[in-house]
Amino acid sequence: MKNKIVVLAAALFLSCGFLLHAQVDTRGTDFWIAFGDNAASTSMQIRIAGAGQAANGHIHFTALGTSVPFSVPAHGVFTYVLTEAQRGAVANMATGVSNRSVRITSSVPVMVYALNQQSATTDATNVLPVPTLGTDYFHISYRPLNVDRYLVVAIENATQVFHDGALVATLNAGEVYARSGANTEDMTGVHITASEPVAFFNVNSGPQVPFGTRFVDRQFQQLPPVNTWGRNFFVPVTHRGVERVRIVATQDDTDITQVGGVVVSDATGSQNRLTNLNTGQWVELEIRLAQRGAFIQANNPVGVCAFMVGTEFPGLYVAPGDPSTGWIPAIEQMIPSATIAPFIPVASTNLNQHFALIVVRTDAKNLTYMAVGGGTLVPISGGTWYDHPTAGYSFYILQLANDANITYTFSNPEGLLVMGYGIGGPESYYYVAGSAFRTLDAAFFANDIHNQELAANVMHTNQINFRAEIQGAMSSNAGHIRWLIDGAEETSARDQLTWSRNLPNGTYVVVLEVLMDDNITVRRVEGTLIIATATIKVNPHINKRVTED
């Protein structure tokens, strides 16, 4: 009877017209935000984009104790512009602890973005849902003309925060620890850890990129935790023609190779080399559109951020725009579809052009489709492909409509990454719009499905092939790898990275436990495996499955 119920439940969910969601990408139902400061007449904006279902929820201002309800239609956008009182209740301007945070909760998964905007000084960020947050971060920023700053937002009580190993704050849920660098200190490479998962934001008040190049612009980017950082990256380039890229090492003895960029030596603190980097050290590259982007690989996980350069940087194809920061996800974080909603500022602004950057494998680029709003997916058009033959990756630059109510969905069954950016005058924004944030430091795959996404991908075969991927050195002791199904160890799979099992229809909790080389640290990950051998018809461009009669 249990197996029959599982099959019927799977058929019911799979026949619905919405995407089953595992909450390891930019979509979610629970988000926390903290803003930095900006000019006195600033505009702060929160944008909530609907996926396949209409959503309802609340925007809660912790310091004020008040909430604003929202409702967003399927494939629609809800835009909320903060009032003056609300701006004062979310802006974090000095080192210390406050309760200047915002929490957004939704009835169904949505995408959330935030904009900190004033004419000639703007940036935007995606906001990560709670299940993707972690306890281990490195700051990635740029030398400020004034102040480099980061923000840590607690989502649980009694959260301890450490700056380079020193305890600096103990926070309750909704509290924010803000840290400012000394004078014009560039804090790139600073290591921030916490006892419980936190949200982490770079809110640099305004760097020149590179230093000495006019003008400055606000930086506002939420950074993901280290356990989501990868080792393989393809960095696209905006149509402006050139960007700077910073790569931060998470471990000692990190070696990096790259094709399509050059190491630059004009950044204070840069190691000016790609080999033998230690924890927290970083290197800066310059990449150009003429090189068709840059392909970066490392032997250990690294963090990568791209920075738009200043308006007066020599060699720009298009002068409008200014410094802004965009997180570059690893190739390991590709997803089959993503939705983007371009920012349309409501205050005084120079921003008037908005774009999507879509990264795919070159051999699969013809599988890239797009839909406007809730329209039909059609082959992508209206933009330009740029191929990197050595890397085998391509990116597509597409200008989006200057319309605050339009969403764009991009689809490729072989995987894609989507960035969003906007320019105009000495002003810009840049952010990651579509990516997974899977844990990569320890993970397992069942029939090539990541453990965090198993529950959203019902298996239609009883033969299950398991594979573990572990970053870092494991213990040499017997029993350093253990697999458990419904609490019972699979002893035949002990110390095996790969193994197979034939399982009947049903629902199973699968656990992987790995003892690391210090013989103390245990990494434990789990996933819910559902097997239902019904016949399923899949449309790879619509992200939904329906049962066949």
Coordinates of C-alpha atoms in Angstrom, one line a residue:
M1 CA 0.0 0.0 0.0
K2 CA 2.8 2.4 0.8
N3 CA 4.3 2.1 -2.7
K4 CA 0.9 2.6 -4.3
I5 CA 0.4 5.8 -2.3
V6 CA 3.8 7.0 -3.4
V7 CA 3.0 6.4 -7.1
L8 CA -0.3 8.2 -6.8
A9 CA 1.2 11.1 -4.9
A10 CA 4.0 11.4 -7.5
A11 CA 1.4 11.4 -10.3
L12 CA -0.7 14.1 -8.6
F13 CA 2.3 16.5 -8.1
L14 CA 3.8 15.8 -11.6
S15 CA 0.5 16.6 -13.3
C16 CA 0.4 20.1 -11.8
G17 CA 1.5 23.0 -13.9
F18 CA 4.2 24.3 -11.6
L19 CA 7.9 23.4 -11.0
L20 CA 8.6 21.1 -8.1
H21 CA 11.2 23.1 -6.2
A22 CA 14.1 21.9 -4.0
Q23 CA 15.0 25.4 -2.7
V24 CA 18.7 25.3 -3.6
D25 CA 18.6 28.1 -6.2
T26 CA 17.5 31.7 -6.3
R27 CA 13.9 30.8 -5.6
G28 CA 12.5 30.4 -2.2
T29 CA 9.9 31.3 0.4
D30 CA 12.0 32.9 3.2
F31 CA 14.6 35.6 2.7
W32 CA 16.6 38.1 4.9
I33 CA 18.0 41.4 3.6
A34 CA 20.2 44.2 5.1
F35 CA 21.0 47.4 3.1
G36 CA 24.1 49.6 3.3
D37 CA 23.9 53.4 3.3
N38 CA 23.7 55.7 0.2
A39 CA 23.0 59.3 -0.5
A40 CA 20.4 61.2 1.6
S41 CA 17.8 61.1 -1.2
T42 CA 18.4 57.4 -2.0
S43 CA 15.8 55.0 -3.3
M44 CA 15.7 51.5 -2.0
Q45 CA 13.6 49.0 -3.8
I46 CA 12.6 45.3 -3.3
R47 CA 11.4 43.3 -6.3
I48 CA 9.6 40.0 -6.0
A49 CA 9.2 38.0 -9.2
G50 CA 6.7 35.2 -9.4
A51 CA 7.5 31.8 -10.9
G52 CA 4.7 29.5 -12.1
Q53 CA 2.2 30.3 -9.3
A54 CA 0.7 33.4 -7.9
A55 CA 2.2 34.2 -4.5
N56 CA 1.2 36.1 -1.4
G57 CA 3.4 37.2 1.5
H58 CA 4.8 39.9 3.7
I59 CA 7.8 42.2 3.8
H60 CA 8.6 42.7 7.5
F61 CA 10.8 45.5 8.8
T62 CA 12.5 44.2 12.0
A63 CA 13.4 47.6 13.5
L64 CA 9.9 49.0 13.0
G65 CA 8.0 45.9 13.9
T66 CA 5.7 46.4 10.9
S67 CA 4.9 44.4 7.8
V68 CA 3.8 45.2 4.2
P69 CA 1.7 42.6 2.4
F70 CA 2.4 41.7 -1.2
S71 CA 0.7 39.7 -3.9
V72 CA 2.4 38.8 -7.1
P73 CA 0.8 37.0 -10.1
A74 CA 2.4 34.0 -11.8
H75 CA 5.2 35.2 -14.0
G76 CA 4.6 38.7 -12.7
V77 CA 6.5 41.3 -10.6
F78 CA 5.8 43.1 -7.4
T79 CA 7.9 46.2 -6.8
Y80 CA 8.0 47.8 -3.4
V81 CA 9.8 51.2 -2.9
L82 CA 10.8 51.8 0.7
T83 CA 9.5 54.9 2.5
E84 CA 11.8 57.4 4.1
A85 CA 11.2 55.8 7.5
Q86 CA 11.8 52.3 6.2
R87 CA 15.0 53.4 4.6
G88 CA 16.3 54.7 7.9
A89 CA 15.2 51.4 9.5
V90 CA 17.3 49.2 7.1
A91 CA 20.4 51.3 6.3
N92 CA 23.5 50.0 8.2
M93 CA 26.2 52.7 8.3
A94 CA 28.8 51.9 11.0
T95 CA 30.5 49.0 12.7
G96 CA 28.3 47.5 15.4
V97 CA 25.0 45.6 16.0
S98 CA 21.6 46.8 15.0
N99 CA 18.2 45.3 14.1
R100 CA 18.1 47.1 10.7
S101 CA 17.0 44.1 8.6
V102 CA 14.1 43.0 6.4
R103 CA 12.5 39.6 6.2
I104 CA 10.4 38.4 3.2
T105 CA 8.1 35.4 3.5
S106 CA 6.0 34.0 0.6
S107 CA 3.3 31.3 0.3
V108 CA 5.1 29.7 -2.7
P109 CA 8.6 30.0 -4.2
V110 CA 9.5 33.4 -5.6
M111 CA 12.7 35.3 -6.6
V112 CA 13.7 38.3 -4.6
Y113 CA 16.0 41.2 -5.6
A114 CA 17.0 44.4 -3.9
L115 CA 18.2 47.7 -5.3
N116 CA 20.1 50.5 -3.5
Q117 CA 19.8 53.4 -5.9
Q118 CA 20.6 57.1 -6.3
S119 CA 21.4 58.9 -9.5
A120 CA 25.0 58.0 -10.4
T121 CA 25.4 55.6 -7.4
T122 CA 23.5 52.4 -7.7
D123 CA 23.8 48.6 -7.4
A124 CA 21.5 45.6 -7.0
T125 CA 21.7 42.1 -5.7
N126 CA 19.7 38.9 -5.8
V127 CA 18.6 37.7 -2.3
L128 CA 19.3 34.1 -1.3
P129 CA 16.6 32.0 0.3
V130 CA 17.2 30.7 3.8
P131 CA 17.9 27.1 2.8
T132 CA 21.0 28.2 0.8
L133 CA 22.6 30.2 3.6
G134 CA 25.6 28.9 5.5
T135 CA 28.2 29.6 8.3
D136 CA 31.4 30.2 6.3
Y137 CA 32.1 33.2 4.1
F138 CA 34.9 35.3 2.6
H139 CA 34.5 38.9 1.8
I140 CA 35.0 39.9 -1.8
S141 CA 35.1 43.6 -2.5
Y142 CA 37.2 46.4 -4.0
R143 CA 39.4 49.2 -2.6
P144 CA 36.9 51.9 -1.6
L145 CA 37.2 55.6 -2.1
N146 CA 35.6 55.9 1.3
V147 CA 34.6 52.7 3.3
D148 CA 34.4 49.0 2.5
R149 CA 31.8 47.3 4.6
Y150 CA 30.1 44.0 5.1
L151 CA 26.8 43.0 6.9
V152 CA 25.9 39.7 8.6
V153 CA 22.3 39.0 9.2
A154 CA 21.3 36.4 11.8
I155 CA 18.4 34.1 11.2
E156 CA 18.6 32.3 14.5
N157 CA 19.0 33.4 18.1
A158 CA 22.4 33.2 19.9
T159 CA 24.3 33.3 16.6
Q160 CA 28.0 34.0 17.2
V161 CA 29.9 35.9 14.5
F162 CA 33.7 35.7 14.0
H163 CA 36.0 38.0 12.0
D164 CA 39.2 36.2 11.0
G165 CA 38.6 33.8 14.0
A166 CA 37.9 36.5 16.6
L167 CA 34.4 36.7 18.2
V168 CA 32.9 40.1 17.2
A169 CA 29.2 39.7 18.0
T170 CA 26.4 37.5 19.3
L171 CA 23.2 38.1 17.4
N172 CA 19.5 37.2 17.7
A173 CA 17.3 36.5 14.7
G174 CA 16.9 39.7 12.6
E175 CA 20.0 41.4 14.1
V176 CA 22.7 42.7 11.9
Y177 CA 26.5 42.9 12.5
A178 CA 28.0 45.7 10.4
R179 CA 31.8 45.9 9.9
S180 CA 33.6 48.8 8.3
G181 CA 37.3 48.7 7.1
A182 CA 39.7 51.2 8.4
N183 CA 39.9 54.3 6.1
T184 CA 40.2 53.1 2.6
E185 CA 41.0 49.5 3.6
D186 CA 40.0 46.8 1.1
M187 CA 38.7 43.9 3.1
T188 CA 38.7 41.3 0.3
G189 CA 39.8 38.0 1.7
V190 CA 38.6 38.6 5.3
H191 CA 37.1 35.3 6.7
I192 CA 33.7 35.6 8.4
T193 CA 32.3 32.5 10.1
A194 CA 29.2 32.0 12.3
S195 CA 27.9 29.4 14.7
E196 CA 24.5 29.3 12.8
P197 CA 23.6 30.1 9.2
V198 CA 23.6 33.8 8.3
A199 CA 23.1 36.0 5.3
F200 CA 26.2 38.0 4.2
F201 CA 26.3 41.2 2.1
N202 CA 29.1 43.3 0.6
V203 CA 27.9 47.0 0.9
N204 CA 31.0 48.9 -0.2
S205 CA 30.2 52.6 -0.2
G206 CA 31.9 53.2 -3.5
P207 CA 35.1 52.0 -5.1
Q208 CA 36.9 53.1 -8.2
V209 CA 37.5 50.1 -10.6
P210 CA 40.4 50.0 -11.0
F211 CA 41.5 52.4 -8.3
G212 CA 42.2 55.8 -9.8
T213 CA 39.6 55.4 -12.6
R214 CA 36.6 57.7 -12.5
F215 CA 33.9 57.3 -11.2
V216 CA 32.8 55.6 -8.0
D217 CA 29.5 53.6 -7.6
R218 CA 27.8 51.8 -4.7
Q219 CA 28.4 48.0 -4.3
F220 CA 25.6 45.8 -3.1
Q221 CA 25.9 42.0 -3.5
Q222 CA 24.9 39.1 -1.3
L223 CA 27.6 36.5 -1.3
P224 CA 26.9 32.8 -1.0
P225 CA 28.6 30.5 1.6
V226 CA 31.8 28.8 0.9
N227 CA 30.2 25.3 0.8
T228 CA 28.5 26.4 -2.5
W229 CA 31.8 27.7 -4.1
G230 CA 33.1 25.6 -7.0
R231 CA 36.3 25.0 -9.0
N232 CA 35.2 25.6 -12.6
F233 CA 33.9 29.0 -13.9
F234 CA 33.1 30.6 -17.1
V235 CA 33.0 34.4 -16.8
P236 CA 31.0 36.3 -19.4
V237 CA 31.6 40.0 -20.3
T238 CA 29.0 42.7 -20.7
H239 CA 28.7 44.6 -23.9
R240 CA 30.7 47.4 -22.4
G241 CA 33.7 45.3 -23.4
V242 CA 35.9 44.8 -20.3
E243 CA 35.6 43.8 -16.6
R244 CA 37.8 43.1 -13.7
V245 CA 37.5 39.8 -11.9
R246 CA 38.7 38.8 -8.4
I247 CA 39.3 35.2 -7.4
V248 CA 39.6 34.3 -3.7
A249 CA 41.1 31.1 -2.4
T250 CA 39.4 29.1 0.4
Q251 CA 42.3 26.8 1.1
D252 CA 46.1 26.8 1.1
D253 CA 48.1 25.6 -1.9
T254 CA 45.4 26.7 -4.4
D255 CA 46.4 26.8 -8.0
I256 CA 44.4 28.5 -10.7
T257 CA 44.5 28.3 -14.5
Q258 CA 42.6 30.6 -16.8
V259 CA 42.1 31.1 -20.5
G260 CA 40.8 34.4 -21.8
G261 CA 42.0 36.8 -19.1
V262 CA 45.2 38.4 -17.9
V263 CA 46.6 38.9 -14.4
V264 CA 46.8 42.5 -13.5
S265 CA 49.2 44.0 -10.9
D266 CA 47.6 47.4 -10.1
A267 CA 45.4 46.1 -7.3
T268 CA 46.8 46.6 -3.7
G269 CA 46.7 43.3 -1.9
S270 CA 46.5 41.1 -5.1
Q271 CA 49.0 38.2 -5.1
N272 CA 49.8 38.9 -8.8
R273 CA 50.1 35.1 -9.4
L274 CA 47.8 32.2 -10.0
T275 CA 49.7 29.5 -8.1
N276 CA 50.3 28.6 -4.5
L277 CA 47.6 30.9 -3.1
N278 CA 46.8 30.5 0.6
T279 CA 43.5 30.8 2.4
G280 CA 42.0 34.3 1.9
Q281 CA 44.5 35.4 -0.7
W282 CA 43.2 36.6 -4.0
V283 CA 44.2 37.5 -7.6
E284 CA 42.7 39.9 -10.0
L285 CA 42.2 39.4 -13.8
E286 CA 41.1 41.7 -16.6
I287 CA 38.8 40.1 -19.1
R288 CA 37.6 41.5 -22.4
L289 CA 34.7 40.8 -24.8
A290 CA 37.2 40.4 -27.6
Q291 CA 38.5 37.3 -25.8
R292 CA 35.0 35.9 -25.5
G293 CA 35.1 35.8 -21.7
A294 CA 37.4 33.8 -19.4
F295 CA 37.5 30.1 -18.4
I296 CA 38.8 29.6 -14.8
Q297 CA 39.7 26.4 -13.1
A298 CA 41.1 25.8 -9.6
N299 CA 42.3 22.7 -7.7
N300 CA 40.3 23.9 -4.6
P301 CA 37.1 25.9 -4.3
V302 CA 37.3 29.6 -5.0
G303 CA 35.0 32.6 -5.0
V304 CA 34.7 34.7 -8.2
C305 CA 33.3 38.2 -8.5
A306 CA 33.2 40.4 -11.6
F307 CA 33.4 44.1 -11.4
M308 CA 32.3 46.6 -14.0
V309 CA 35.0 49.2 -14.5
G310 CA 34.6 53.0 -14.3
T311 CA 33.2 55.1 -17.1
E312 CA 36.6 56.6 -18.0
F313 CA 38.5 53.2 -18.2
P314 CA 40.4 53.1 -21.5
G315 CA 39.2 50.6 -24.2
L316 CA 35.5 50.5 -23.3
Y317 CA 33.2 49.8 -26.2
V318 CA 30.3 51.6 -24.4
A319 CA 31.1 54.3 -21.9
P320 CA 27.8 54.5 -19.9
G321 CA 27.9 52.5 -16.7
D322 CA 30.2 52.5 -13.7
P323 CA 31.6 50.2 -11.0
S324 CA 29.2 47.4 -9.8
T325 CA 29.7 43.9 -8.5
G326 CA 28.3 40.6 -9.7
W327 CA 28.8 37.2 -8.1
I328 CA 29.9 34.6 -10.7
P329 CA 28.4 31.1 -10.0
A330 CA 30.5 28.0 -10.7
I331 CA 29.6 25.9 -13.7
E332 CA 28.6 23.2 -11.2
Q333 CA 25.7 25.5 -10.2
M334 CA 24.0 25.5 -13.6
I335 CA 20.2 25.0 -13.6
P336 CA 17.7 24.2 -16.4
S337 CA 15.7 27.4 -16.2
A338 CA 15.8 30.9 -14.6
T339 CA 13.5 33.9 -14.5
I340 CA 14.8 37.5 -14.5
A341 CA 12.9 40.8 -13.9
P342 CA 15.0 43.8 -14.8
F343 CA 15.2 46.7 -12.3
I344 CA 13.5 49.9 -13.4
P345 CA 14.4 52.7 -10.9
V346 CA 11.7 55.1 -9.7
A347 CA 13.9 57.9 -8.4
S348 CA 16.2 60.2 -10.3
T349 CA 18.4 57.9 -12.4
N350 CA 20.6 57.5 -15.4
L351 CA 19.8 53.9 -15.9
N352 CA 18.0 53.3 -19.2
Q353 CA 19.4 50.0 -20.6
H354 CA 18.8 46.6 -19.1
F355 CA 20.4 43.3 -20.1
A356 CA 20.6 39.5 -19.5
L357 CA 23.8 37.5 -19.8
I358 CA 23.1 33.8 -20.3
V359 CA 25.9 31.2 -20.1
V360 CA 25.5 27.8 -21.6
R361 CA 27.7 25.0 -23.1
T362 CA 28.5 25.8 -26.7
D363 CA 27.3 22.4 -28.0
A364 CA 23.9 23.0 -26.3
K365 CA 23.4 26.7 -27.1
N366 CA 20.7 25.9 -29.7
L367 CA 18.6 24.4 -27.0
T368 CA 18.3 27.8 -25.3
Y369 CA 14.7 29.1 -25.2
M370 CA 13.0 32.1 -23.7
A371 CA 9.5 33.3 -22.7
V372 CA 8.2 36.7 -21.9
G373 CA 5.9 36.7 -18.9
G374 CA 3.8 33.6 -19.0
G375 CA 4.2 33.2 -22.7
T376 CA 5.3 30.2 -24.7
L377 CA 8.9 29.3 -24.7
V378 CA 10.5 29.9 -28.1
P379 CA 14.1 29.8 -29.4
I380 CA 16.1 32.7 -28.0
S381 CA 16.5 35.7 -30.4
G382 CA 17.2 39.4 -30.4
G383 CA 20.7 39.2 -28.9
T384 CA 24.2 38.1 -29.8
W385 CA 26.1 34.8 -29.0
Y386 CA 29.8 34.9 -28.0
D387 CA 31.6 31.5 -28.2
H388 CA 34.8 30.6 -26.3
P389 CA 36.1 27.7 -28.4
T390 CA 38.8 26.5 -25.9
A391 CA 36.4 26.5 -23.0
G392 CA 33.5 25.0 -24.9
Y393 CA 31.1 27.6 -23.3
S394 CA 29.2 30.5 -24.8
F395 CA 27.3 33.5 -23.5
Y396 CA 24.4 35.5 -24.9
I397 CA 23.8 39.2 -24.4
L398 CA 20.2 40.2 -24.7
Q399 CA 18.8 43.7 -24.1
L400 CA 15.5 43.6 -22.1
A401 CA 12.6 46.0 -22.3
N402 CA 12.6 49.0 -20.1
D403 CA 9.4 47.8 -18.4
A404 CA 9.0 47.2 -14.7
N405 CA 6.3 44.6 -15.1
I406 CA 7.9 42.1 -17.4
T407 CA 9.7 38.9 -16.5
Y408 CA 11.8 36.8 -18.8
T409 CA 12.3 33.0 -18.4
F410 CA 15.3 31.3 -20.0
S411 CA 15.5 27.6 -20.4
N412 CA 18.1 25.0 -21.5
P413 CA 17.8 21.3 -20.5
E414 CA 21.6 21.1 -20.5
G415 CA 21.9 23.9 -17.9
L416 CA 22.5 27.6 -17.9
L417 CA 23.5 30.5 -15.6
V418 CA 21.9 34.0 -15.9
M419 CA 23.3 37.4 -14.9
G420 CA 21.4 40.7 -15.0
Y421 CA 22.9 44.1 -15.5
G422 CA 21.9 47.7 -16.3
I423 CA 23.7 50.8 -17.4
G424 CA 23.2 54.5 -18.1
G425 CA 25.4 57.5 -17.6
P426 CA 27.9 56.9 -14.7
E427 CA 25.5 54.4 -13.1
S428 CA 25.1 50.6 -13.2
Y429 CA 24.0 47.4 -11.5
Y430 CA 25.1 43.8 -11.9
Y431 CA 23.9 40.6 -10.1
V432 CA 23.3 36.9 -10.6
A433 CA 19.7 36.3 -11.6
G434 CA 19.6 32.5 -12.1
S435 CA 21.8 29.9 -10.5
A436 CA 21.8 26.9 -8.1
F437 CA 23.4 27.2 -4.7
R438 CA 24.0 23.5 -4.1
T439 CA 26.4 22.5 -1.3
L440 CA 29.6 21.3 -3.0
D441 CA 32.0 20.6 -0.2
A442 CA 30.2 17.3 0.5
A443 CA 27.4 16.0 -1.7
F444 CA 26.1 12.8 -3.2
F445 CA 24.3 12.1 -6.4
A446 CA 21.6 9.5 -7.1
N447 CA 21.4 8.8 -10.9
D448 CA 23.2 12.1 -11.3
I449 CA 20.7 14.1 -9.2
H450 CA 22.2 16.2 -6.4
N451 CA 21.1 15.2 -2.9
Q452 CA 19.4 18.5 -2.3
E453 CA 17.2 18.1 -5.4
L454 CA 16.2 14.5 -5.0
A455 CA 12.8 15.2 -3.5
A456 CA 11.9 17.3 -6.6
N457 CA 13.1 14.6 -9.1
V458 CA 11.1 11.4 -8.7
M459 CA 13.1 8.4 -10.0
H460 CA 11.4 6.2 -12.6
T461 CA 13.8 3.3 -12.3
N462 CA 14.6 1.0 -9.5
Q463 CA 18.3 0.8 -10.2
I464 CA 19.9 3.7 -8.3
N465 CA 23.6 4.6 -8.8
F466 CA 25.1 6.6 -6.0
R467 CA 28.2 8.8 -6.3
A468 CA 29.8 11.0 -3.6
E469 CA 31.9 14.2 -4.3
I470 CA 34.0 15.4 -1.4
Q471 CA 36.2 18.6 -1.4
G472 CA 39.3 18.3 0.8
A473 CA 41.2 15.4 2.3
M474 CA 39.3 12.6 4.0
S475 CA 40.5 10.4 6.9
S476 CA 42.4 7.2 6.0
N477 CA 40.7 5.4 8.8
A478 CA 38.4 2.5 8.0
G479 CA 34.8 3.6 8.0
H480 CA 35.5 7.2 6.9
I481 CA 32.7 7.0 4.4
R482 CA 29.3 5.7 5.6
W483 CA 26.0 5.5 3.7
L484 CA 22.7 5.1 5.5
I485 CA 19.2 4.4 4.1
D486 CA 16.4 5.1 6.5
G487 CA 18.9 5.1 9.4
A488 CA 20.5 1.7 8.6
E489 CA 24.0 1.6 7.3
E490 CA 24.7 0.1 3.9
T491 CA 27.8 -1.8 5.1
S492 CA 28.7 -3.1 1.6
A493 CA 29.1 0.6 0.5
R494 CA 31.4 1.6 3.5
D495 CA 34.3 3.7 2.3
Q496 CA 33.0 3.7 -1.3
L497 CA 32.5 6.9 -3.3
T498 CA 30.4 5.0 -5.9
W499 CA 28.0 2.1 -5.5
S500 CA 24.6 0.9 -6.7
R501 CA 21.4 -0.6 -5.3
N502 CA 18.2 -1.9 -6.7
L503 CA 15.4 -0.4 -4.6
P504 CA 11.6 -1.0 -4.8
N505 CA 9.2 1.9 -5.2
G506 CA 9.0 4.0 -2.1
T507 CA 10.4 7.0 -0.2
Y508 CA 13.8 6.8 1.4
V509 CA 16.0 9.1 3.4
V510 CA 19.6 8.7 2.2
V511 CA 22.5 10.0 4.4
L512 CA 26.2 10.3 3.5
E513 CA 28.7 10.8 6.4
V514 CA 32.3 11.5 5.7
L515 CA 35.2 11.8 8.3
M516 CA 37.8 14.3 7.2
D517 CA 41.5 14.1 7.6
D518 CA 41.6 15.7 11.1
N519 CA 39.7 12.7 12.3
I520 CA 37.3 15.1 14.0
T521 CA 35.2 16.9 11.4
V522 CA 32.3 14.9 10.0
R523 CA 30.4 16.2 7.0
R524 CA 26.9 14.9 6.9
V525 CA 24.4 15.4 4.0
E526 CA 21.1 13.8 3.2
G527 CA 18.4 13.7 0.6
T528 CA 14.9 12.2 0.2
L529 CA 14.8 9.7 -2.6
I530 CA 11.4 8.9 -4.2
I531 CA 11.1 6.0 -6.6
A532 CA 7.9 5.6 -8.6
T533 CA 8.1 3.7 -11.8
A534 CA 5.2 5.3 -13.6
T535 CA 5.7 6.4 -17.2
I536 CA 6.4 10.1 -17.3
K537 CA 6.5 12.5 -20.3
V538 CA 8.9 15.4 -19.9
N539 CA 9.1 18.7 -21.8
P540 CA 12.6 20.0 -21.0
H541 CA 11.8 23.6 -21.8
I542 CA 8.7 23.9 -19.6
N543 CA 10.1 22.5 -16.4
K544 CA 7.1 20.4 -15.6
R545 CA 6.2 16.8 -16.0
V546 CA 2.9 15.2 -16.8
T547 CA 1.8 11.5 -16.5
E548 CA 0.9 9.7 -19.7
D549 CA -2.4 7.9 -19.8

